[in-house]
XYZ file of C-alpha atoms in Angstrom:
701
model
C -45.253 9.903 11.362
C -42.181 7.924 12.344
C -42.772 5.864 15.462
C -40.458 6.762 18.356
C -39.224 3.628 20.078
C -38.781 4.637 23.762
C -35.143 4.695 24.834
C -35.770 2.540 27.918
C -37.515 -0.046 25.720
C -34.580 -0.084 23.321
C -32.087 -0.685 26.099
C -34.374 -3.309 27.640
C -34.527 -5.178 24.334
C -30.743 -5.428 24.164
C -30.583 -6.395 27.821
C -33.042 -9.231 27.216
C -30.975 -10.426 24.277
C -27.892 -10.490 26.468
C -29.744 -12.141 29.345
C -30.841 -14.954 27.048
C -27.192 -15.814 26.380
C -25.626 -17.207 29.592
C -22.193 -15.707 30.069
C -20.540 -18.917 31.227
C -17.477 -17.079 32.587
C -16.691 -13.662 33.963
C -15.908 -10.796 31.623
C -12.409 -10.638 33.062
C -11.832 -14.228 31.962
C -13.482 -13.989 28.538
C -11.239 -14.551 25.555
C -12.748 -13.580 22.210
C -13.005 -16.099 19.422
C -14.919 -13.721 17.133
C -13.061 -12.515 14.055
C -13.067 -9.208 12.225
C -16.346 -7.465 11.455
C -16.956 -4.292 9.464
C -20.079 -2.164 9.586
C -21.830 -0.547 6.637
C -19.380 2.383 6.787
C -16.408 0.094 6.158
C -14.754 0.517 9.580
C -14.933 -1.826 12.605
C -18.582 -1.767 13.502
C -21.893 -3.509 14.057
C -24.321 -2.198 11.395
C -24.439 1.601 11.201
C -22.880 2.048 14.647
C -19.100 1.766 15.249
C -17.289 -0.516 17.690
C -13.930 -0.059 19.438
C -12.289 -2.986 17.668
C -9.308 -2.842 15.302
C -8.393 -5.006 12.343
C -5.223 -7.040 12.189
C -2.243 -4.791 11.534
C -1.821 -4.098 7.825
C -5.216 -5.470 6.780
C -6.793 -4.090 3.608
C -10.556 -4.552 3.240
C -13.118 -3.709 0.579
C -16.872 -3.839 1.144
C -20.055 -2.969 -0.713
C -23.185 -2.158 1.294
C -26.482 -1.637 -0.528
C -30.122 -0.961 0.251
C -32.968 0.371 -1.871
C -31.789 3.977 -2.208
C -28.113 3.723 -1.350
C -24.881 1.985 -2.389
C -21.601 2.384 -0.523
C -18.206 1.158 -1.628
C -15.702 1.156 1.238
C -11.928 0.673 1.181
C -10.423 0.205 4.663
C -6.725 0.211 5.542
C -5.285 -0.741 8.926
C -2.389 1.676 8.502
C -1.027 1.126 12.034
C -1.842 -1.368 14.816
C -4.453 1.042 16.254
C -5.349 3.254 13.279
C -7.918 2.396 10.586
C -8.557 4.657 7.587
C -11.557 4.281 5.271
C -12.112 5.743 1.811
C -15.767 5.569 0.805
C -17.632 6.137 -2.455
C -21.410 6.363 -2.058
C -24.441 6.964 -4.232
C -27.724 7.966 -2.590
C -30.976 8.521 -4.417
C -32.587 11.993 -4.364
C -30.077 13.530 -1.931
C -28.109 15.548 -4.486
C -28.755 19.045 -5.860
C -32.243 19.425 -7.309
C -33.255 15.955 -6.171
C -30.578 14.204 -8.227
C -28.584 11.297 -6.881
C -25.831 12.289 -4.448
C -22.464 10.845 -5.504
C -20.148 11.430 -2.599
C -16.716 10.318 -1.395
C -15.544 10.390 2.190
C -12.494 9.772 4.356
C -12.885 8.298 7.858
C -10.358 7.699 10.646
C -10.818 5.234 13.523
C -8.251 5.086 16.353
C -8.233 2.498 19.135
C -7.081 4.359 22.252
C -7.069 1.278 24.495
C -7.120 -2.406 23.641
C -9.229 -4.786 25.682
C -7.461 -6.239 28.730
C -8.879 -7.841 31.881
C -11.930 -5.888 33.032
C -11.009 -2.989 30.769
C -12.927 -2.622 27.507
C -11.417 -1.549 24.238
C -11.906 2.181 23.671
C -11.788 4.006 20.328
C -12.388 7.457 18.922
C -13.472 8.074 15.346
C -14.115 10.708 12.694
C -16.437 10.108 9.741
C -16.327 12.190 6.550
C -13.585 14.500 7.805
C -13.423 16.482 4.552
C -17.029 16.327 3.412
C -20.032 18.585 3.181
C -21.563 17.289 6.386
C -23.866 14.695 4.814
C -22.075 11.780 6.541
C -20.049 13.798 9.051
C -19.934 12.357 12.577
C -17.594 11.752 15.500
C -17.763 9.176 18.253
C -16.209 7.787 21.407
C -16.977 4.086 21.833
C -16.148 1.168 24.123
C -16.410 -2.556 23.331
C -16.152 -5.418 25.850
C -16.042 -9.183 25.345
C -18.577 -10.621 27.780
C -17.772 -14.186 26.809
C -15.812 -15.655 23.874
C -18.785 -15.408 21.514
C -20.490 -12.257 22.822
C -19.430 -8.625 22.623
C -21.188 -5.499 23.886
C -20.636 -1.973 22.614
C -21.708 1.427 23.926
C -20.736 4.924 22.888
C -21.535 8.584 22.387
C -21.770 10.248 18.976
C -21.812 13.752 17.560
C -22.972 15.068 14.215
C -24.968 12.430 12.371
C -24.405 10.026 15.271
C -25.786 12.630 17.689
C -29.043 13.297 15.876
C -31.451 10.809 17.554
C -32.153 10.994 21.282
C -29.879 14.013 21.540
C -28.747 15.657 24.731
C -26.382 18.523 25.345
C -26.515 21.755 23.446
C -24.656 24.086 21.186
C -24.706 24.571 17.447
C -22.729 22.406 15.082
C -21.048 24.394 12.271
C -21.974 23.498 8.719
C -19.625 21.240 6.756
C -17.224 22.306 4.024
C -18.438 22.279 0.423
C -14.974 22.247 -1.170
C -13.419 19.199 0.441
C -11.466 20.984 3.165
C -11.141 19.586 6.671
C -14.326 20.305 8.620
C -12.402 20.319 11.913
C -14.334 23.251 13.360
C -17.382 20.947 13.586
C -15.699 17.970 15.281
C -17.234 16.961 18.614
C -19.503 20.015 18.479
C -23.244 20.298 18.875
C -25.779 17.820 20.312
C -24.655 14.311 21.230
C -26.466 10.996 21.635
C -25.826 7.520 23.029
C -25.757 4.300 21.024
C -25.227 0.646 21.979
C -25.195 -2.827 20.510
C -24.438 -6.536 20.798
C -22.751 -9.077 18.535
C -23.277 -12.792 19.225
C -21.395 -15.469 17.331
C -23.926 -18.265 16.979
C -21.356 -20.615 15.408
C -18.033 -20.378 13.621
C -19.757 -18.978 10.514
C -22.766 -16.952 11.696
C -22.817 -13.791 13.823
C -26.058 -12.041 14.861
C -26.074 -8.321 15.617
C -28.413 -5.791 17.200
C -27.886 -2.103 17.884
C -29.610 1.014 19.160
C -28.921 3.673 16.546
C -28.305 7.331 17.374
C -28.714 8.333 13.705
C -32.012 10.114 12.922
C -31.525 9.768 9.124
C -32.941 13.283 8.915
C -31.900 14.062 5.331
C -33.047 10.689 3.995
C -36.402 11.043 5.750
C -36.918 14.535 4.358
C -35.762 13.960 0.769
C -35.554 10.294 -0.130
C -38.742 8.682 1.161
C -36.897 6.954 4.004
C -39.165 5.848 6.867
C -37.535 5.702 10.274
C -39.861 3.631 12.453
C -37.405 2.412 15.074
C -33.984 3.017 16.581
C -33.309 -0.709 16.622
C -31.270 -2.240 13.803
C -30.738 -5.991 13.369
C -28.348 -7.946 11.182
C -26.739 -11.293 10.480
C -23.235 -11.842 9.075
C -22.026 -15.087 7.497
C -18.308 -15.817 7.080
C -17.772 -17.534 3.740
C -14.086 -18.098 4.477
C -11.385 -16.305 6.498
C -11.273 -13.515 3.887
C -14.882 -13.024 2.790
C -18.257 -12.489 4.424
C -21.801 -11.591 3.429
C -24.331 -9.830 5.663
C -27.984 -8.818 5.681
C -29.524 -6.175 7.900
C -32.876 -4.655 8.833
C -32.527 -0.922 9.412
C -34.760 1.583 11.230
C -37.745 -0.762 11.165
C -38.261 -0.237 7.426
C -35.136 -0.798 5.289
C -33.481 -4.043 4.207
C -29.873 -4.115 3.005
C -27.017 -6.455 2.174
C -23.254 -6.186 2.429
C -20.338 -8.114 0.951
C -16.863 -7.774 2.453
C -13.452 -9.125 1.554
C -10.459 -8.513 3.815
C -6.831 -9.312 3.057
C -4.824 -9.889 6.221
C -1.089 -9.803 5.458
C -0.494 -12.264 8.287
C -2.815 -14.866 6.730
C -1.841 -15.391 3.081
C -4.278 -17.398 0.931
C -1.468 -19.635 -0.355
C 0.312 -21.875 2.153
C 3.899 -21.069 2.992
C 6.719 -23.326 1.945
C 5.779 -23.538 -1.743
C 9.016 -21.853 -2.770
C 12.096 -23.935 -3.508
C 14.280 -24.487 -0.458
C 17.742 -22.925 -0.702
C 20.824 -25.063 -1.025
C 22.354 -25.854 2.373
C 25.664 -24.389 3.467
C 28.470 -26.792 2.565
C 31.043 -27.073 5.372
C 34.649 -27.039 4.239
C 36.636 -30.281 4.421
C 39.428 -30.690 6.958
C 42.741 -29.097 5.852
C 44.303 -32.533 5.542
C 41.630 -33.634 3.094
C 42.249 -30.688 0.718
C 45.675 -29.149 1.398
C 45.841 -27.384 -1.988
C 42.413 -25.805 -1.503
C 43.294 -24.567 1.975
C 46.716 -23.268 0.945
C 45.341 -21.029 -1.807
C 47.670 -22.527 -4.401
C 44.663 -22.993 -6.686
C 44.581 -19.208 -7.307
C 47.754 -19.481 -9.413
C 45.888 -21.586 -11.963
C 44.509 -19.206 -14.681
C 41.577 -21.543 -15.363
C 40.380 -21.631 -11.732
C 38.644 -18.252 -11.526
C 36.687 -18.594 -14.818
C 35.514 -22.041 -13.775
C 34.393 -20.815 -10.340
C 32.682 -17.762 -11.856
C 30.791 -19.923 -14.353
C 29.697 -22.311 -11.596
C 28.418 -19.466 -9.401
C 26.639 -17.792 -12.335
C 24.891 -21.034 -13.248
C 23.763 -21.710 -9.666
C 22.491 -18.142 -9.239
C 20.590 -18.342 -12.534
C 18.773 -21.455 -11.291
C 17.923 -19.479 -8.161
C 16.450 -16.564 -10.141
C 19.420 -14.222 -9.723
C 22.093 -12.820 -12.016
C 25.840 -12.668 -11.402
C 26.966 -9.287 -12.764
C 30.600 -9.698 -11.828
C 33.134 -11.251 -9.464
C 36.437 -10.302 -7.856
C 38.249 -13.330 -6.421
C 41.495 -13.875 -4.514
C 42.894 -16.781 -2.509
C 41.206 -15.550 0.690
C 38.303 -13.295 -0.347
C 35.534 -12.953 -2.898
C 33.240 -10.055 -3.818
C 30.286 -10.857 -6.081
C 27.918 -8.353 -7.655
C 24.465 -9.928 -7.798
C 21.161 -8.774 -9.224
C 18.084 -10.156 -7.481
C 15.266 -10.695 -9.991
C 13.091 -13.038 -7.935
C 12.840 -12.351 -4.212
C 10.790 -9.545 -2.706
C 13.170 -9.411 0.271
C 16.754 -8.514 -0.602
C 17.978 -10.245 2.556
C 16.528 -13.535 1.283
C 18.395 -13.135 -2.010
C 21.616 -12.427 -0.099
C 21.075 -15.513 2.062
C 20.627 -17.709 -1.000
C 23.750 -16.231 -2.588
C 25.832 -16.838 0.542
C 24.863 -20.507 0.599
C 25.681 -20.919 -3.086
C 29.125 -19.399 -2.552
C 29.975 -21.817 0.277
C 29.415 -24.635 -2.204
C 31.437 -23.162 -5.085
C 34.500 -21.574 -3.438
C 37.757 -23.305 -2.452
C 38.321 -23.696 1.318
C 40.900 -20.880 1.566
C 38.285 -18.219 0.740
C 37.232 -16.998 4.188
C 35.805 -13.510 3.498
C 32.598 -13.385 1.435
C 31.209 -10.031 0.257
C 27.884 -9.843 -1.566
C 27.199 -6.593 -3.402
C 23.545 -6.122 -4.456
C 23.050 -4.406 -7.817
C 19.941 -2.283 -8.487
C 19.394 -0.344 -11.690
C 22.789 -1.519 -12.835
C 24.403 0.219 -9.831
C 26.235 -1.437 -6.912
C 24.245 -0.164 -3.928
C 25.759 -1.735 -0.788
C 28.046 -4.536 0.383
C 27.287 -7.273 2.940
C 30.374 -9.078 4.250
C 30.510 -12.380 6.149
C 33.160 -14.658 7.580
C 32.652 -18.022 5.966
C 33.167 -19.683 9.331
C 30.166 -17.729 10.676
C 27.951 -18.960 7.832
C 28.979 -22.550 8.604
C 28.515 -22.107 12.332
C 25.221 -20.185 12.365
C 23.216 -21.797 9.547
C 20.710 -23.427 11.897
C 20.311 -20.454 14.239
C 18.061 -17.393 14.182
C 18.689 -14.901 11.383
C 19.540 -12.223 13.939
C 22.715 -14.072 14.929
C 24.199 -13.968 11.440
C 23.150 -10.317 11.167
C 25.198 -9.522 14.283
C 28.204 -11.216 12.684
C 27.816 -9.486 9.294
C 29.068 -6.080 8.169
C 26.951 -3.815 5.934
C 28.693 -0.949 4.165
C 29.372 0.840 0.910
C 30.042 -1.124 -2.257
C 33.781 -1.403 -2.869
C 35.182 0.460 -5.889
C 37.473 -1.150 -8.421
C 37.330 -3.468 -11.380
C 35.158 -6.585 -11.408
C 35.383 -9.360 -13.953
C 31.976 -9.236 -15.712
C 30.005 -12.363 -16.443
C 30.694 -13.340 -20.031
C 27.842 -12.809 -22.511
C 25.609 -11.070 -19.977
C 24.858 -7.976 -22.072
C 22.730 -7.023 -23.836
C 19.941 -8.536 -21.732
C 16.206 -8.386 -22.385
C 13.051 -9.326 -20.482
C 9.431 -9.502 -21.637
C 6.379 -10.002 -19.454
C 2.590 -9.949 -19.468
C 0.383 -9.209 -16.473
C -3.191 -8.056 -15.854
C -4.042 -4.471 -14.956
C -7.086 -2.919 -13.308
C -7.788 0.804 -13.497
C -10.495 2.881 -11.800
C -11.725 6.346 -12.539
C -11.142 8.898 -9.821
C -13.808 9.329 -7.187
C -15.499 12.295 -8.807
C -18.646 13.183 -6.820
C -20.517 13.873 -10.037
C -19.781 10.562 -11.718
C -20.463 6.878 -11.246
C -17.529 4.569 -10.703
C -15.884 3.381 -13.927
C -13.190 0.744 -14.386
C -11.231 -1.165 -17.025
C -9.415 -4.497 -16.888
C -6.857 -5.606 -19.416
C -3.359 -6.850 -20.115
C -0.035 -5.053 -19.833
C 2.828 -6.120 -22.101
C 6.149 -4.857 -20.762
C 9.690 -5.134 -22.050
C 13.163 -4.228 -20.866
C 16.444 -4.175 -22.803
C 19.665 -3.487 -20.892
C 22.545 -2.623 -23.199
C 25.142 -2.105 -20.457
C 24.980 -1.974 -16.647
C 22.677 0.976 -15.922
C 21.700 1.750 -19.542
C 18.127 0.485 -19.982
C 15.415 0.823 -22.609
C 11.993 -0.077 -21.182
C 8.366 0.257 -22.142
C 4.808 -0.943 -21.571
C 1.639 -1.313 -23.654
C -1.929 -1.610 -22.345
C -4.686 -3.524 -24.096
C -8.172 -3.232 -22.627
C -10.161 -6.456 -22.329
C -13.322 -5.268 -20.564
C -14.624 -2.166 -18.826
C -16.503 1.106 -19.153
C -13.907 3.859 -18.771
C -14.723 4.940 -22.319
C -18.266 5.774 -21.146
C -17.138 8.577 -18.838
C -18.858 11.877 -19.574
C -16.821 14.023 -17.210
C -15.227 17.071 -18.836
C -12.709 19.130 -16.914
C -13.817 22.685 -16.136
C -10.603 23.561 -14.328
C -9.667 27.244 -14.868
C -5.942 26.363 -14.922
C -3.924 24.266 -17.355
C -5.362 20.733 -17.474
C -2.218 18.894 -16.424
C -4.149 16.064 -14.699
C -7.857 16.891 -14.735
C -8.148 15.567 -18.304
C -7.367 12.086 -16.972
C -10.727 10.774 -18.204
C -9.744 11.685 -21.782
C -6.686 9.440 -21.479
C -8.618 6.658 -19.742
C -11.113 6.458 -22.603
C -8.403 5.088 -24.899
C -7.770 1.565 -23.625
C -6.783 -0.188 -26.854
C -3.066 -0.605 -27.568
C -1.935 2.483 -25.671
C 1.732 3.227 -25.059
C 2.003 3.706 -21.317
C 5.718 4.501 -21.375
C 8.831 4.098 -23.529
C 12.028 5.495 -22.083
C 15.791 5.182 -22.172
C 17.285 5.509 -18.688
C 20.886 5.760 -17.528
C 21.737 5.003 -13.891
C 25.204 5.736 -12.474
C 27.304 6.283 -9.327
C 28.952 9.725 -9.829
C 30.601 9.680 -6.393
C 30.633 8.186 -2.916
C 27.097 7.955 -1.469
C 25.748 9.450 -4.713
C 23.369 7.992 -7.303
C 22.131 9.544 -10.553
C 19.433 8.903 -13.139
C 18.612 10.431 -16.522
C 15.417 9.284 -18.302
C 14.423 10.256 -21.840
C 11.267 9.437 -23.809
C 7.574 8.882 -23.092
C 7.923 8.957 -19.316
C 4.281 8.145 -18.504
C 0.862 8.057 -20.139
C 0.409 11.851 -20.065
C 3.939 13.286 -20.432
C 7.109 12.820 -22.435
C 10.472 14.538 -22.153
C 13.627 14.399 -20.060
C 13.906 13.724 -16.320
C 17.151 13.991 -14.346
C 17.724 13.093 -10.715
C 20.544 12.862 -8.178
C 20.374 11.256 -4.721
C 22.679 11.384 -1.698
C 22.107 8.267 0.405
C 24.804 6.663 2.596
C 24.170 2.964 3.202
C 23.942 3.370 6.988
C 22.033 6.665 7.053
C 18.362 7.107 7.887
C 18.406 10.385 5.946
C 18.553 10.786 2.173
C 18.494 13.968 0.079
C 17.597 14.264 -3.569
C 16.940 16.687 -6.415
C 14.998 16.194 -9.648
C 14.422 18.306 -12.746
C 11.848 17.434 -15.452
C 11.453 19.081 -18.869
C 8.245 17.627 -20.277
C 5.523 18.052 -22.883
C 1.952 16.802 -22.637
C 1.047 13.740 -24.744
C -1.973 13.239 -26.995
C -5.047 11.627 -25.444
C -4.726 8.465 -27.558
C -1.295 7.726 -25.973
C 0.429 6.896 -29.198
C 3.418 8.998 -30.334
C 1.831 12.469 -30.658
C 2.379 15.427 -28.327
C 0.230 18.438 -27.440
C 1.438 22.028 -27.224
C 1.735 22.372 -23.450
C 5.276 22.090 -22.116
C 6.714 22.961 -18.738
C 9.655 22.601 -16.375
C 9.032 20.869 -13.061
C 11.491 20.128 -10.285
C 11.813 19.245 -6.637
C 14.189 19.034 -3.723
C 13.418 15.971 -1.622
C 14.238 14.691 1.849
C 13.600 11.100 2.946
C 13.819 9.755 6.492
C 13.604 6.194 7.782
C 11.922 6.330 11.204
C 12.406 2.601 11.788
C 9.826 -0.180 12.161
C 9.141 0.095 8.431
C 7.969 3.736 8.559
C 9.421 6.185 6.015
C 8.617 9.862 5.612
C 9.208 12.041 2.564
C 9.089 15.791 1.913
C 9.188 17.183 -1.636
C 9.401 20.937 -2.221
C 9.343 22.568 -5.628
C 7.481 23.370 -8.850
C 4.654 21.176 -10.126
C 3.280 20.488 -13.603
C 0.753 23.328 -13.543
C 3.632 25.713 -12.672
C 2.389 25.974 -9.095
C 4.873 25.951 -6.208
C 4.452 23.997 -2.992
C 5.292 20.866 -1.030
C 4.188 17.252 -0.690
C 4.323 15.340 2.583
C 3.980 11.572 2.500
C 4.434 8.718 4.924
C 4.587 4.993 4.159
C 4.628 1.953 6.407
C 6.012 -1.375 5.254
C 5.298 -4.648 7.021
C 7.833 -7.450 7.323
C 6.065 -9.494 4.634
C 6.403 -6.745 2.018
C 2.966 -5.119 2.325
C 3.012 -1.336 2.558
C 0.402 1.383 2.881
C 0.945 5.106 2.744
C -0.751 8.486 2.527
C 0.262 11.781 0.965
C -0.969 15.365 0.748
C 0.196 18.321 -1.346
C -0.329 22.019 -0.702
C 0.684 24.592 -3.311
C 0.079 28.247 -4.090
C -2.848 27.220 -6.315
C -6.068 28.350 -4.652
C -8.638 25.815 -3.516
C -11.122 27.375 -5.958
C -8.753 26.759 -8.888
C -7.994 23.224 -7.708
C -11.687 22.367 -7.463
C -13.408 19.692 -5.415
C -11.121 18.510 -2.643
C -9.133 21.763 -2.393
C -5.741 20.030 -2.618
C -4.173 16.796 -3.833
C -4.214 13.867 -1.425
C -4.565 10.113 -1.476
C -3.636 6.676 -0.242
C -1.221 4.241 -1.896
C -0.976 0.532 -1.355
C 1.569 -2.110 -2.302
C 0.759 -5.819 -2.075
C 3.468 -8.274 -3.181
C 1.980 -11.010 -5.349
C 4.240 -13.525 -3.586
C 1.868 -13.152 -0.619
C -1.017 -14.517 -2.681
C 0.918 -17.028 -4.779
C 3.159 -18.567 -2.127
C 6.015 -18.362 -4.654
C 8.822 -15.770 -4.746
C 8.232 -12.949 -7.231
C 8.946 -9.233 -7.338
C 5.627 -8.431 -8.993
C 3.288 -6.253 -6.941
C -0.219 -4.814 -7.015
C 0.269 -1.123 -6.230
C -2.821 1.080 -6.671
C -3.006 4.749 -5.675
C -6.448 5.981 -4.646
C -7.275 9.698 -4.831
C -10.633 11.172 -3.784
C -10.308 13.577 -6.723
C -7.775 14.223 -9.481
C -7.077 17.944 -9.838
C -4.401 20.017 -11.532
C -2.671 21.326 -8.430
C 0.296 19.515 -6.912
C 0.772 17.197 -9.905
C 4.162 15.562 -10.594
C 5.546 13.513 -13.457
C 5.134 9.801 -12.738
C 8.650 8.647 -13.655
C 9.452 4.943 -13.388
C 12.491 3.939 -11.328
C 13.132 6.954 -9.114
C 16.375 6.562 -7.203
C 15.249 6.310 -3.590
C 12.846 3.458 -4.249
C 15.514 1.801 -6.413
C 18.293 1.699 -3.807
C 16.697 1.855 -0.359
C 15.770 -1.834 -0.072
C 19.462 -2.793 -0.374
C 20.613 -0.301 2.270
C 20.901 -0.947 5.960
C 17.358 0.012 6.971
C 15.719 -2.040 4.231
C 17.931 -5.061 4.881
C 17.293 -4.915 8.636
C 13.511 -4.836 8.143
C 13.571 -7.996 6.005
C 16.486 -9.815 7.631
C 14.247 -12.466 9.168
C 14.087 -14.071 5.705
C 17.879 -14.488 5.371
C 17.930 -18.235 6.027
C 14.615 -18.883 4.235
């Protein structure tokens, strides 16, 4: 029989622990020096109990917690300053149907209602396993207070699993959903229980933890040979470095476990800043008396002047990692079309270009217009007075922004850079691919190399492709077979993942154009992605200064063979969507897509993404269609989280390469779209007013 540790004795134990640590200063004066800490569920927490803390804004964390009969893999995202989301994949011995292992995936949300200030503690509310079958389902309200810089106390009330030990209150908690739907009718329902805990930072590396658990571990005790002898849990966490930690814990008086955590804080890059090459300084113009011909504009009558200036600018931009597409030059003004191939922030590329132009242009040129080019299309125009660039170089970037004008790209003929086309690029980078979080399967993954190439015949006419070569992994060992009753437009993903050797990921010819004012178009033809080939056409209305954009896309596609070579299967379909995009400011963008999906179902997708100033972004999406939840299968509808981490953050060097995984709890056939490379909104938006404003702090960098 499990020994019941009296509640008053549990509280007394924690009180004695706290009493043995002299506070040294009042709670109102305490200033925490303790860093981030994640519990075994992947969210801010002690061990199994949550705390009211929040991670640094934009942080992405991965952790693995393991004990004898259980392994949890957690992926946490601080998607807003107060909101943490956690995707979890767990395997628990003997808890599945017929005594098999339970392979489960869960989604948790943790929201900090109040941050700690003065005598006020931090307060948070949380939901665990909000779409699950009730195995991990719980809700909580928790408060955390810093008693002194190295000591924090936590107390809270839990429902569901966190209300199962020492319960009070009444009512019946509804059973959880078995098909992955929201189990909202059970939230904050049924018996509740109190929990508490302490975290003490013994030194700058080691933190000791103790908690009173309100989790009875009822299912584990009944089915998995788990022995709950105590409500007290103890643990120790060791910080290896600012990004990584390892922990050990003693649970319920009988279980020993370990946890490894790595957290990537976008505000603390692993590579030091300043590794990138400093831009050339602005060159002030000489006095008019020192260069009367340059100031008068007489130089413009010389037919050799413009080609010489254009060649000088092109050479300087090439050294800076940019391409001069074309130039239009007069005695008083210049407009250059520039393609940024290096910098993650378009404003930084524009700042570098402006400095280069002050060094190459004669003194009479006062108006400087820089026109970014994306996909071969001029997408906006940023205009400066040269005098403002000279005057404001050593000021804050906001001052030059106030003096600049951002508008539509000017029409008309530009003198192209000689010998620029055709242009080709080849690159190699690593790839990492996971299987979907299927509750009936273990986690599988492959790592390998991606060889990509790009050949641009003319501005906007591009042939591109990518090959994957597996180096190591076990995706070919998947045994999952789709039993979906509808056309297998995505649920056969495992069949494609099994073929990791020399697979053709995509090979397409794309044509980008500007058919009219505020309009952009794209037509793509070929093997559009690993599972589909065909034709995709798109048009986008997006004024430079508008928060709103509207688009339409039509795809005529046929399913590819599993081996991802050149063969096609019999299934073909027409898919299309009407889309609306809105920039809410502060890096937050929303998107609504309405239309027909690959399985010929009709519905809508809602997504929201948040981009930080350093280029990190995290987003979430959900799709509901007329396909029934029974036909979709586990999860009921398509949903997931997408992440984008610029590699410049890790390398300390400018690059446009990113790590951009999309994580789905389950891959079903409903709500599936063609994954076309280079859709218009993502191609042009970074060079429009909202995107430039968000990154403008890097203009002088």
